[in-house]
Structures are given as structure tokens and as C-alpha cells.
Amino acid sequence: MRVSVIGGSTVGEELYDQAREVGRLLAERGHEVVCGGRGGVMEAVARGATEAGGHTIGILPGADRGAANEYIETPIATGLGNARNALVVGNGDAAIAIDGSTGTLSEIALALDAGKPVAGLDTHDVAGVKAVETPQAALEYIESARQ
């Protein structure tokens, strides 16, 4: 499965570590990671997936593929700014939201509108988002919801 991981562009150490663990678990289970390709949660999840041998796709807001973080294997430059959020969630079969602000909130809404399962780790309290406490629980939820 291809999983969109969405979240804050700047995060503290604890959330960074959680996002990195999400990436590692996704890769170990054979899932691809789609994210926004920049810093914070996006960097952490891509780092965890890369370290575990997984494939990472970064859908960037700007026109420069070189702006992707170093853990993105396939950078996709869009030049769309925040409108690229629809592409981030549109290219996943499910989403995991970690922290985040208004951009993450828009991605959550887009994923829910598309009928995709969304797990949330320390993120917005939105109807339809399954609040979870651990990276493991996030994966268990999206995998069971996609069966």
C-alpha cells in the first residue's frame, strides 16, 4: 500500500522520533511513503523509511526537485504551493497525520472526503480521524481499515 504521511513542517524531538518510527514500520511492512518532501514530519518519516530500505516519494510545493529533503527517493516538483496537498493525499491509499497546522488539517479533510482511512498521532481532533497513541497503532489501524 502507498501511505501518505502528513504533519508539521517543524516538530520537536519526540514527534520527530514518532514520525521516524512510522516511516520505519511502513517500510518494514512493504508500504511506500508519500509525503510533502520537506522538513519536520516529512523528513522524519522519509528518514525512517529510507533507513529501513523503503521507497519514499516527496510531492513538493515548489518547482525545484532539489528542495526535497535528503531522504526522498522520488521528488516530484509541482510549483503548486499548498495546492499540492491534494496530490500528497491523493497518491496514498491511507493517511497518517502527525501533529501539524492548517496545511495538515486541509490534507486530513481531503483524505476523509476521498474516503481514505486516517490515523492521527497528536494531531487535529476531527470526526473520522482515528486517534492513536503509538506509531504501531497507526499502522494497525490503516492496515485493518484497508482490508
PDB file of C-alpha atoms in Angstrom:
ATOM      1  CA  MET A   1       0.000   0.000   0.000  1.00  0.00           C
ATOM      2  CA  ARG A   2       1.092   3.583  -0.516  1.00  0.00           C
ATOM      3  CA  VAL A   3       0.606   5.678   2.629  1.00  0.00           C
ATOM      4  CA  SER A   4       0.501   9.464   2.829  1.00  0.00           C
ATOM      5  CA  VAL A   5       2.152  10.747   5.994  1.00  0.00           C
ATOM      6  CA  ILE A   6       1.172  14.324   6.722  1.00  0.00           C
ATOM      7  CA  GLY A   7       2.187  16.663   9.503  1.00  0.00           C
ATOM      8  CA  GLY A   8       4.086  19.606  10.830  1.00  0.00           C
ATOM      9  CA  SER A   9       6.985  21.103   8.906  1.00  0.00           C
ATOM     10  CA  THR A  10       8.736  21.767  12.205  1.00  0.00           C
ATOM     11  CA  VAL A  11       8.444  19.407  15.164  1.00  0.00           C
ATOM     12  CA  GLY A  12      10.169  18.707  18.419  1.00  0.00           C
ATOM     13  CA  GLU A  13      12.359  15.704  19.083  1.00  0.00           C
ATOM     14  CA  GLU A  14       9.572  13.455  20.424  1.00  0.00           C
ATOM     15  CA  LEU A  15       7.307  13.930  17.401  1.00  0.00           C
ATOM     16  CA  TYR A  16      10.278  13.641  15.040  1.00  0.00           C
ATOM     17  CA  ASP A  17      11.118  10.285  16.608  1.00  0.00           C
ATOM     18  CA  GLN A  18       7.493   9.117  16.320  1.00  0.00           C
ATOM     19  CA  ALA A  19       7.367  10.090  12.640  1.00  0.00           C
ATOM     20  CA  ARG A  20      10.673   8.348  12.013  1.00  0.00           C
ATOM     21  CA  GLU A  21       9.269   5.210  13.652  1.00  0.00           C
ATOM     22  CA  VAL A  22       6.165   5.429  11.443  1.00  0.00           C
ATOM     23  CA  GLY A  23       8.430   5.532   8.383  1.00  0.00           C
ATOM     24  CA  ARG A  24      10.457   2.571   9.596  1.00  0.00           C
ATOM     25  CA  LEU A  25       7.364   0.483  10.299  1.00  0.00           C
ATOM     26  CA  LEU A  26       5.809   1.352   6.940  1.00  0.00           C
ATOM     27  CA  ALA A  27       8.951   0.287   5.084  1.00  0.00           C
ATOM     28  CA  GLU A  28       9.339  -2.912   7.092  1.00  0.00           C
ATOM     29  CA  ARG A  29       5.776  -3.852   6.145  1.00  0.00           C
ATOM     30  CA  GLY A  30       6.414  -3.182   2.462  1.00  0.00           C
ATOM     31  CA  HIS A  31       4.468   0.087   2.168  1.00  0.00           C
ATOM     32  CA  GLU A  32       5.617   3.123   0.196  1.00  0.00           C
ATOM     33  CA  VAL A  33       5.693   6.555   1.858  1.00  0.00           C
ATOM     34  CA  VAL A  34       4.225   9.667   0.256  1.00  0.00           C
ATOM     35  CA  CYS A  35       4.810  12.999   1.953  1.00  0.00           C
ATOM     36  CA  GLY A  36       5.355  16.670   1.215  1.00  0.00           C
ATOM     37  CA  GLY A  37       9.089  16.131   0.851  1.00  0.00           C
ATOM     38  CA  ARG A  38      10.374  18.932   3.080  1.00  0.00           C
ATOM     39  CA  GLY A  39      11.274  19.133   6.812  1.00  0.00           C
ATOM     40  CA  GLY A  40       9.765  18.151  10.145  1.00  0.00           C
ATOM     41  CA  VAL A  41       7.404  15.172   9.990  1.00  0.00           C
ATOM     42  CA  MET A  42       8.100  14.822   6.261  1.00  0.00           C
ATOM     43  CA  GLU A  43      11.851  14.473   6.780  1.00  0.00           C
ATOM     44  CA  ALA A  44      11.451  12.176   9.766  1.00  0.00           C
ATOM     45  CA  VAL A  45       9.089   9.717   8.066  1.00  0.00           C
ATOM     46  CA  ALA A  46      11.227   9.652   4.932  1.00  0.00           C
ATOM     47  CA  ARG A  47      14.329   9.100   7.031  1.00  0.00           C
ATOM     48  CA  GLY A  48      12.788   6.179   8.912  1.00  0.00           C
ATOM     49  CA  ALA A  49      11.538   4.578   5.698  1.00  0.00           C
ATOM     50  CA  THR A  50      14.859   5.040   3.918  1.00  0.00           C
ATOM     51  CA  GLU A  51      16.828   3.594   6.822  1.00  0.00           C
ATOM     52  CA  ALA A  52      14.585   0.512   6.671  1.00  0.00           C
ATOM     53  CA  GLY A  53      15.016   0.134   2.903  1.00  0.00           C
ATOM     54  CA  GLY A  54      11.661   1.601   1.888  1.00  0.00           C
ATOM     55  CA  HIS A  55      10.654   3.816  -1.021  1.00  0.00           C
ATOM     56  CA  THR A  56       9.865   7.491  -0.410  1.00  0.00           C
ATOM     57  CA  ILE A  57       8.000   9.942  -2.633  1.00  0.00           C
ATOM     58  CA  GLY A  58       8.031  13.657  -1.890  1.00  0.00           C
ATOM     59  CA  ILE A  59       5.448  15.906  -3.530  1.00  0.00           C
ATOM     60  CA  LEU A  60       6.996  19.346  -3.259  1.00  0.00           C
ATOM     61  CA  PRO A  61       5.233  22.711  -3.191  1.00  0.00           C
ATOM     62  CA  GLY A  62       7.837  24.408  -5.390  1.00  0.00           C
ATOM     63  CA  ALA A  63       9.264  23.873  -8.854  1.00  0.00           C
ATOM     64  CA  ASP A  64      12.696  22.626  -7.694  1.00  0.00           C
ATOM     65  CA  ARG A  65      13.131  18.879  -7.135  1.00  0.00           C
ATOM     66  CA  GLY A  66      16.396  19.699  -5.355  1.00  0.00           C
ATOM     67  CA  ALA A  67      14.417  21.243  -2.493  1.00  0.00           C
ATOM     68  CA  ALA A  68      13.439  17.779  -1.242  1.00  0.00           C
ATOM     69  CA  ASN A  69      14.974  16.517   1.972  1.00  0.00           C
ATOM     70  CA  GLU A  70      17.858  14.079   1.593  1.00  0.00           C
ATOM     71  CA  TYR A  71      15.682  11.037   2.366  1.00  0.00           C
ATOM     72  CA  ILE A  72      13.302  11.458  -0.570  1.00  0.00           C
ATOM     73  CA  GLU A  73      13.992   8.916  -3.289  1.00  0.00           C
ATOM     74  CA  THR A  74      11.453  10.244  -5.806  1.00  0.00           C
ATOM     75  CA  PRO A  75      10.953  14.015  -5.598  1.00  0.00           C
ATOM     76  CA  ILE A  76       8.041  15.462  -7.560  1.00  0.00           C
ATOM     77  CA  ALA A  77       8.164  19.213  -8.111  1.00  0.00           C
ATOM     78  CA  THR A  78       4.741  20.777  -8.573  1.00  0.00           C
ATOM     79  CA  GLY A  79       5.044  24.560  -8.384  1.00  0.00           C
ATOM     80  CA  LEU A  80       1.590  24.473  -6.766  1.00  0.00           C
ATOM     81  CA  GLY A  81       2.361  25.694  -3.250  1.00  0.00           C
ATOM     82  CA  ASN A  82      -0.183  24.417  -0.738  1.00  0.00           C
ATOM     83  CA  ALA A  83      -2.441  23.215  -3.555  1.00  0.00           C
ATOM     84  CA  ARG A  84      -0.047  20.271  -3.744  1.00  0.00           C
ATOM     85  CA  ASN A  85      -1.711  18.964  -0.560  1.00  0.00           C
ATOM     86  CA  ALA A  86      -4.381  17.348  -2.735  1.00  0.00           C
ATOM     87  CA  LEU A  87      -1.648  15.432  -4.563  1.00  0.00           C
ATOM     88  CA  VAL A  88       0.004  14.294  -1.336  1.00  0.00           C
ATOM     89  CA  VAL A  89      -3.148  12.622  -0.034  1.00  0.00           C
ATOM     90  CA  GLY A  90      -4.438  11.714  -3.484  1.00  0.00           C
ATOM     91  CA  ASN A  91      -1.423   9.477  -4.049  1.00  0.00           C
ATOM     92  CA  GLY A  92      -1.905   7.479  -0.864  1.00  0.00           C
ATOM     93  CA  ASP A  93      -4.316   4.669  -0.074  1.00  0.00           C
ATOM     94  CA  ALA A  94      -4.499   5.829   3.546  1.00  0.00           C
ATOM     95  CA  ALA A  95      -3.053   8.662   5.636  1.00  0.00           C
ATOM     96  CA  ILE A  96      -1.282   9.061   8.935  1.00  0.00           C
ATOM     97  CA  ALA A  97      -1.360  12.575  10.400  1.00  0.00           C
ATOM     98  CA  ILE A  98       1.268  13.594  12.943  1.00  0.00           C
ATOM     99  CA  ASP A  99       0.977  16.998  14.591  1.00  0.00           C
ATOM    100  CA  GLY A 100       0.547  19.762  12.029  1.00  0.00           C
ATOM    101  CA  SER A 101      -1.216  23.033  11.465  1.00  0.00           C
ATOM    102  CA  THR A 102      -3.602  24.296   8.792  1.00  0.00           C
ATOM    103  CA  GLY A 103      -1.854  22.503   5.920  1.00  0.00           C
ATOM    104  CA  THR A 104      -2.200  19.192   7.737  1.00  0.00           C
ATOM    105  CA  LEU A 105      -5.819  19.997   8.524  1.00  0.00           C
ATOM    106  CA  SER A 106      -6.511  20.540   4.815  1.00  0.00           C
ATOM    107  CA  GLU A 107      -4.838  17.221   3.985  1.00  0.00           C
ATOM    108  CA  ILE A 108      -6.913  15.428   6.624  1.00  0.00           C
ATOM    109  CA  ALA A 109     -10.090  16.880   5.119  1.00  0.00           C
ATOM    110  CA  LEU A 110      -9.067  15.873   1.591  1.00  0.00           C
ATOM    111  CA  ALA A 111      -8.259  12.318   2.696  1.00  0.00           C
ATOM    112  CA  LEU A 112     -11.553  11.953   4.578  1.00  0.00           C
ATOM    113  CA  ASP A 113     -13.511  13.397   1.645  1.00  0.00           C
ATOM    114  CA  ALA A 114     -11.888  10.754  -0.571  1.00  0.00           C
ATOM    115  CA  GLY A 115     -12.977   8.005   1.836  1.00  0.00           C
ATOM    116  CA  LYS A 116      -9.452   7.119   2.924  1.00  0.00           C
ATOM    117  CA  PRO A 117      -8.699   5.909   6.447  1.00  0.00           C
ATOM    118  CA  VAL A 118      -6.815   8.461   8.531  1.00  0.00           C
ATOM    119  CA  ALA A 119      -4.925   7.702  11.732  1.00  0.00           C
ATOM    120  CA  GLY A 120      -3.881  10.633  13.900  1.00  0.00           C
ATOM    121  CA  LEU A 121      -0.915  10.871  16.273  1.00  0.00           C
ATOM    122  CA  ASP A 122      -1.103  14.059  18.352  1.00  0.00           C
ATOM    123  CA  THR A 123      -2.958  15.913  15.599  1.00  0.00           C
ATOM    124  CA  HIS A 124      -6.269  17.681  14.965  1.00  0.00           C
ATOM    125  CA  ASP A 125      -9.368  16.256  16.629  1.00  0.00           C
ATOM    126  CA  VAL A 126     -11.572  15.744  13.579  1.00  0.00           C
ATOM    127  CA  ALA A 127     -14.515  13.376  13.168  1.00  0.00           C
ATOM    128  CA  GLY A 128     -13.369  10.436  11.073  1.00  0.00           C
ATOM    129  CA  VAL A 129      -9.739  10.534  12.222  1.00  0.00           C
ATOM    130  CA  LYS A 130      -8.819   7.556  14.398  1.00  0.00           C
ATOM    131  CA  ALA A 131      -6.780   8.982  17.276  1.00  0.00           C
ATOM    132  CA  VAL A 132      -3.936   6.630  18.173  1.00  0.00           C
ATOM    133  CA  GLU A 133      -1.195   6.732  20.786  1.00  0.00           C
ATOM    134  CA  THR A 134       1.681   4.995  19.005  1.00  0.00           C
ATOM    135  CA  PRO A 135       3.167   4.550  15.536  1.00  0.00           C
ATOM    136  CA  GLN A 136       2.338   0.831  15.767  1.00  0.00           C
ATOM    137  CA  ALA A 137      -1.329   1.604  16.452  1.00  0.00           C
ATOM    138  CA  ALA A 138      -1.417   3.986  13.473  1.00  0.00           C
ATOM    139  CA  LEU A 139      -0.212   1.237  11.143  1.00  0.00           C
ATOM    140  CA  GLU A 140      -2.541  -1.343  12.613  1.00  0.00           C
ATOM    141  CA  TYR A 141      -5.490   0.985  12.058  1.00  0.00           C
ATOM    142  CA  ILE A 142      -4.773   1.878   8.442  1.00  0.00           C
ATOM    143  CA  GLU A 143      -3.938  -1.699   7.525  1.00  0.00           C
ATOM    144  CA  SER A 144      -7.138  -3.060   9.060  1.00  0.00           C
ATOM    145  CA  ALA A 145      -9.237  -0.275   7.536  1.00  0.00           C
ATOM    146  CA  ARG A 146      -7.905  -1.073   4.037  1.00  0.00           C
ATOM    147  CA  GLN A 147      -8.783  -4.779   4.149  1.00  0.00           C
TER     148      GLN A 147
END
